[in-house]
Amino acid sequence: MAALTDRTIAFLVAPEGIEQVELTEPWQAVERAGGKPVLVSTESGHVQAFNHLEKADKFPVDKTVREADAADFDSLVLPGGVANPDFLRTDEDAVAFTKSFFDSGKPVAAICHGPWTLVEADVVRGRKMTSWPSLATDLRNAGAEWVDEEVVVDTAGAPLITSRNPDDLPAFCSALIKAVAGSRN
């Protein structure tokens, strides 16, 4: 994998409802590649992850979205879990934070239900992407071209990496590392 030395990646999550493996596997991939992952949430303290519908581990928040500035990060990761992005898309600060990565041309990676936040940020129009199948209509209605593929890397603008589900994590993590390593922002 490409080195991410001196690269800082924001992982934006809600206070609860994050699919744990969609947070931890990309996080570990960033660390293995020499990058620094930072957990950003809408509230301080800890976030509650889930294994599907069962509570899993808690993780400490590094910064709230109000404290965070996209200029301090090289990339953004949006893990899934049904409740996680559903909450984020209703939080104005989380949506604005997400949109700012696109405005500055920085890579964004979203997996499973994570693209819901991208729909709310109005950044999917004209983009090719994938997601959990139940988001296909939402993404198409927001102007995206939805495909059922393991990982999609769309470079028409800020690099956008999307995957469907936890089974796609190896390809998702590899594409994330490659995109961040190749970015110059």
mmCIF file of C-alpha atoms in Angstrom:
data_model
loop_
_atom_site.group_PDB
_atom_site.id
_atom_site.type_symbol
_atom_site.label_atom_id
_atom_site.label_comp_id
_atom_site.label_asym_id
_atom_site.label_seq_id
_atom_site.Cartn_x
_atom_site.Cartn_y
_atom_site.Cartn_z
ATOM 1 C CA MET A 1 0.000 0.000 0.000
ATOM 2 C CA ALA A 2 1.038 3.579 -0.607
ATOM 3 C CA ALA A 3 2.423 5.525 2.316
ATOM 4 C CA LEU A 4 0.258 8.137 4.021
ATOM 5 C CA THR A 5 3.010 9.757 6.057
ATOM 6 C CA ASP A 6 1.939 13.265 7.125
ATOM 7 C CA ARG A 7 -1.664 12.592 6.024
ATOM 8 C CA THR A 8 -4.581 13.107 8.412
ATOM 9 C CA ILE A 9 -7.932 11.515 7.647
ATOM 10 C CA ALA A 10 -11.221 12.524 9.293
ATOM 11 C CA PHE A 11 -13.713 9.772 10.100
ATOM 12 C CA LEU A 12 -17.104 11.460 10.527
ATOM 13 C CA VAL A 13 -19.681 9.566 12.589
ATOM 14 C CA ALA A 14 -22.841 10.144 14.612
ATOM 15 C CA PRO A 15 -22.913 9.496 18.373
ATOM 16 C CA GLU A 16 -24.323 6.008 17.743
ATOM 17 C CA GLY A 17 -25.301 3.586 15.023
ATOM 18 C CA ILE A 18 -21.938 3.239 13.257
ATOM 19 C CA GLU A 19 -21.295 -0.169 11.688
ATOM 20 C CA GLN A 20 -18.152 -0.995 13.681
ATOM 21 C CA VAL A 21 -16.219 -2.876 11.002
ATOM 22 C CA GLU A 22 -16.820 -0.015 8.532
ATOM 23 C CA LEU A 23 -15.076 2.284 11.018
ATOM 24 C CA THR A 24 -12.318 0.023 12.314
ATOM 25 C CA GLU A 25 -11.074 -1.600 9.090
ATOM 26 C CA PRO A 26 -10.500 1.671 7.166
ATOM 27 C CA TRP A 27 -9.074 3.210 10.369
ATOM 28 C CA GLN A 28 -6.548 0.381 10.683
ATOM 29 C CA ALA A 29 -5.710 0.587 6.968
ATOM 30 C CA VAL A 30 -4.918 4.293 7.369
ATOM 31 C CA GLU A 31 -2.706 3.551 10.382
ATOM 32 C CA ARG A 32 -0.895 0.705 8.591
ATOM 33 C CA ALA A 33 -0.181 3.069 5.693
ATOM 34 C CA GLY A 34 1.341 5.623 8.091
ATOM 35 C CA GLY A 35 -1.595 8.045 8.204
ATOM 36 C CA LYS A 36 -3.315 9.592 11.191
ATOM 37 C CA PRO A 37 -7.053 8.855 11.566
ATOM 38 C CA VAL A 38 -9.125 11.332 13.604
ATOM 39 C CA LEU A 39 -12.610 10.539 14.928
ATOM 40 C CA VAL A 40 -14.983 13.454 14.379
ATOM 41 C CA SER A 41 -18.563 13.408 15.658
ATOM 42 C CA THR A 42 -21.442 15.740 16.374
ATOM 43 C CA GLU A 43 -20.921 15.351 20.130
ATOM 44 C CA SER A 44 -17.869 14.996 22.365
ATOM 45 C CA GLY A 45 -17.203 11.947 24.535
ATOM 46 C CA HIS A 46 -17.606 8.497 23.002
ATOM 47 C CA VAL A 47 -19.548 7.061 20.077
ATOM 48 C CA GLN A 48 -21.383 3.741 20.156
ATOM 49 C CA ALA A 49 -20.645 1.345 17.321
ATOM 50 C CA PHE A 50 -22.806 -1.616 16.349
ATOM 51 C CA ASN A 51 -22.387 -5.043 14.777
ATOM 52 C CA HIS A 52 -25.518 -4.876 12.657
ATOM 53 C CA LEU A 53 -28.237 -4.269 15.297
ATOM 54 C CA GLU A 54 -26.230 -5.326 18.363
ATOM 55 C CA LYS A 55 -24.211 -2.832 20.420
ATOM 56 C CA ALA A 56 -20.484 -3.263 19.960
ATOM 57 C CA ASP A 57 -17.572 -1.124 21.180
ATOM 58 C CA LYS A 58 -17.397 2.540 22.121
ATOM 59 C CA PHE A 59 -14.753 4.829 20.632
ATOM 60 C CA PRO A 60 -13.433 8.178 21.938
ATOM 61 C CA VAL A 61 -14.187 11.278 19.874
ATOM 62 C CA ASP A 62 -11.118 13.334 18.958
ATOM 63 C CA LYS A 63 -12.998 16.444 17.770
ATOM 64 C CA THR A 64 -16.554 17.586 17.379
ATOM 65 C CA VAL A 65 -17.643 18.584 13.914
ATOM 66 C CA ARG A 66 -17.967 22.180 15.154
ATOM 67 C CA GLU A 67 -14.299 22.141 16.240
ATOM 68 C CA ALA A 68 -13.069 20.409 13.097
ATOM 69 C CA ASP A 69 -11.972 22.221 9.938
ATOM 70 C CA ALA A 70 -11.664 20.347 6.652
ATOM 71 C CA ALA A 71 -8.524 22.376 5.940
ATOM 72 C CA ASP A 72 -6.788 20.345 8.681
ATOM 73 C CA PHE A 73 -7.472 17.027 6.931
ATOM 74 C CA ASP A 74 -6.360 15.340 3.734
ATOM 75 C CA SER A 75 -9.447 13.166 3.321
ATOM 76 C CA LEU A 76 -12.833 12.201 4.771
ATOM 77 C CA VAL A 77 -14.253 8.737 5.480
ATOM 78 C CA LEU A 78 -17.981 8.184 6.040
ATOM 79 C CA PRO A 79 -18.629 4.756 7.593
ATOM 80 C CA GLY A 80 -22.074 3.222 7.295
ATOM 81 C CA GLY A 81 -24.591 1.718 9.627
ATOM 82 C CA VAL A 82 -28.196 2.698 8.986
ATOM 83 C CA ALA A 83 -28.636 5.092 11.926
ATOM 84 C CA ASN A 84 -25.216 6.752 11.615
ATOM 85 C CA PRO A 85 -25.598 8.543 8.238
ATOM 86 C CA ASP A 86 -29.324 9.043 8.803
ATOM 87 C CA PHE A 87 -28.420 11.142 11.852
ATOM 88 C CA LEU A 88 -25.511 12.928 10.130
ATOM 89 C CA ARG A 89 -27.623 14.060 7.194
ATOM 90 C CA THR A 90 -29.903 15.939 9.588
ATOM 91 C CA ASP A 91 -27.006 17.804 11.244
ATOM 92 C CA GLU A 92 -26.165 21.050 9.414
ATOM 93 C CA ASP A 93 -22.586 21.130 10.711
ATOM 94 C CA ALA A 94 -21.910 17.530 9.612
ATOM 95 C CA VAL A 95 -23.349 18.217 6.151
ATOM 96 C CA ALA A 96 -21.329 21.438 5.773
ATOM 97 C CA PHE A 97 -18.147 19.673 6.954
ATOM 98 C CA THR A 98 -18.723 16.917 4.388
ATOM 99 C CA LYS A 99 -19.396 19.376 1.566
ATOM 100 C CA SER A 100 -16.221 21.326 2.357
ATOM 101 C CA PHE A 101 -14.087 18.319 1.342
ATOM 102 C CA PHE A 102 -15.680 18.340 -2.096
ATOM 103 C CA ASP A 103 -15.308 22.119 -2.362
ATOM 104 C CA SER A 104 -11.570 21.776 -1.711
ATOM 105 C CA GLY A 105 -11.108 18.744 -4.010
ATOM 106 C CA LYS A 106 -10.081 16.323 -1.262
ATOM 107 C CA PRO A 107 -10.813 12.583 -1.461
ATOM 108 C CA VAL A 108 -13.983 11.340 0.221
ATOM 109 C CA ALA A 109 -14.774 7.669 0.871
ATOM 110 C CA ALA A 110 -18.230 6.394 1.878
ATOM 111 C CA ILE A 111 -19.353 2.828 2.418
ATOM 112 C CA CYS A 112 -22.724 1.102 2.722
ATOM 113 C CA HIS A 113 -25.278 3.676 3.987
ATOM 114 C CA GLY A 114 -22.572 6.386 4.289
ATOM 115 C CA PRO A 115 -23.560 8.072 0.999
ATOM 116 C CA TRP A 116 -26.789 9.351 2.578
ATOM 117 C CA THR A 117 -24.750 12.221 4.023
ATOM 118 C CA LEU A 118 -23.415 12.938 0.513
ATOM 119 C CA VAL A 119 -26.958 13.168 -0.846
ATOM 120 C CA GLU A 120 -27.805 15.791 1.769
ATOM 121 C CA ALA A 121 -24.600 17.709 0.971
ATOM 122 C CA ASP A 122 -25.714 17.789 -2.700
ATOM 123 C CA VAL A 123 -22.387 16.483 -3.998
ATOM 124 C CA VAL A 124 -23.400 13.350 -5.914
ATOM 125 C CA ARG A 125 -24.888 14.905 -9.055
ATOM 126 C CA GLY A 126 -23.101 13.516 -12.121
ATOM 127 C CA ARG A 127 -21.004 11.091 -10.052
ATOM 128 C CA LYS A 128 -20.752 7.327 -10.562
ATOM 129 C CA MET A 129 -21.058 5.514 -7.244
ATOM 130 C CA THR A 130 -22.279 2.493 -5.330
ATOM 131 C CA SER A 131 -23.784 1.896 -1.884
ATOM 132 C CA TRP A 132 -25.977 -0.458 0.042
ATOM 133 C CA PRO A 133 -28.703 -1.339 -2.506
ATOM 134 C CA SER A 134 -31.516 0.417 -0.619
ATOM 135 C CA LEU A 135 -29.823 3.786 -1.290
ATOM 136 C CA ALA A 136 -29.827 3.326 -5.084
ATOM 137 C CA THR A 137 -33.054 5.284 -5.614
ATOM 138 C CA ASP A 138 -31.945 8.084 -3.282
ATOM 139 C CA LEU A 139 -28.639 8.405 -5.122
ATOM 140 C CA ARG A 140 -30.267 8.323 -8.564
ATOM 141 C CA ASN A 141 -32.817 10.937 -7.465
ATOM 142 C CA ALA A 142 -29.911 13.120 -6.317
ATOM 143 C CA GLY A 143 -28.323 12.844 -9.769
ATOM 144 C CA ALA A 144 -25.784 10.047 -9.309
ATOM 145 C CA GLU A 145 -25.253 7.078 -11.581
ATOM 146 C CA TRP A 146 -25.652 4.105 -9.209
ATOM 147 C CA VAL A 147 -23.922 0.816 -10.025
ATOM 148 C CA ASP A 148 -23.716 -2.485 -8.165
ATOM 149 C CA GLU A 149 -19.933 -2.896 -7.899
ATOM 150 C CA GLU A 150 -17.478 -3.763 -5.126
ATOM 151 C CA VAL A 151 -15.792 -0.375 -5.213
ATOM 152 C CA VAL A 152 -16.249 2.676 -7.435
ATOM 153 C CA VAL A 153 -13.641 5.410 -7.712
ATOM 154 C CA ASP A 154 -15.062 8.492 -9.433
ATOM 155 C CA THR A 155 -12.501 11.185 -10.242
ATOM 156 C CA ALA A 156 -14.843 13.684 -11.937
ATOM 157 C CA GLY A 157 -14.074 16.329 -9.307
ATOM 158 C CA ALA A 158 -12.930 15.507 -5.797
ATOM 159 C CA PRO A 159 -12.017 11.798 -5.744
ATOM 160 C CA LEU A 160 -15.034 9.840 -4.483
ATOM 161 C CA ILE A 161 -14.619 6.237 -3.325
ATOM 162 C CA THR A 162 -17.747 4.202 -2.576
ATOM 163 C CA SER A 163 -18.466 0.572 -1.680
ATOM 164 C CA ARG A 164 -21.572 -1.477 -0.912
ATOM 165 C CA ASN A 165 -21.021 -3.342 2.358
ATOM 166 C CA PRO A 166 -18.485 -4.877 4.771
ATOM 167 C CA ASP A 167 -17.620 -7.632 2.272
ATOM 168 C CA ASP A 168 -16.152 -4.885 0.062
ATOM 169 C CA LEU A 169 -13.837 -3.501 2.760
ATOM 170 C CA PRO A 170 -10.550 -4.853 1.327
ATOM 171 C CA ALA A 171 -11.183 -3.118 -2.020
ATOM 172 C CA PHE A 172 -12.594 -0.018 -0.290
ATOM 173 C CA CYS A 173 -9.571 0.360 2.000
ATOM 174 C CA SER A 174 -7.135 -0.170 -0.863
ATOM 175 C CA ALA A 175 -8.878 2.460 -3.019
ATOM 176 C CA LEU A 176 -8.984 4.891 -0.065
ATOM 177 C CA ILE A 177 -5.259 4.574 0.618
ATOM 178 C CA LYS A 178 -4.404 4.942 -3.073
ATOM 179 C CA ALA A 179 -6.598 8.045 -3.471
ATOM 180 C CA VAL A 180 -5.245 9.778 -0.373
ATOM 181 C CA ALA A 181 -1.639 8.914 -1.265
ATOM 182 C CA GLY A 182 -2.172 10.345 -4.747
ATOM 183 C CA SER A 183 -3.869 13.560 -3.629
ATOM 184 C CA ARG A 184 -1.904 16.771 -3.306
ATOM 185 C CA ASN A 185 -4.306 18.857 -1.206
#
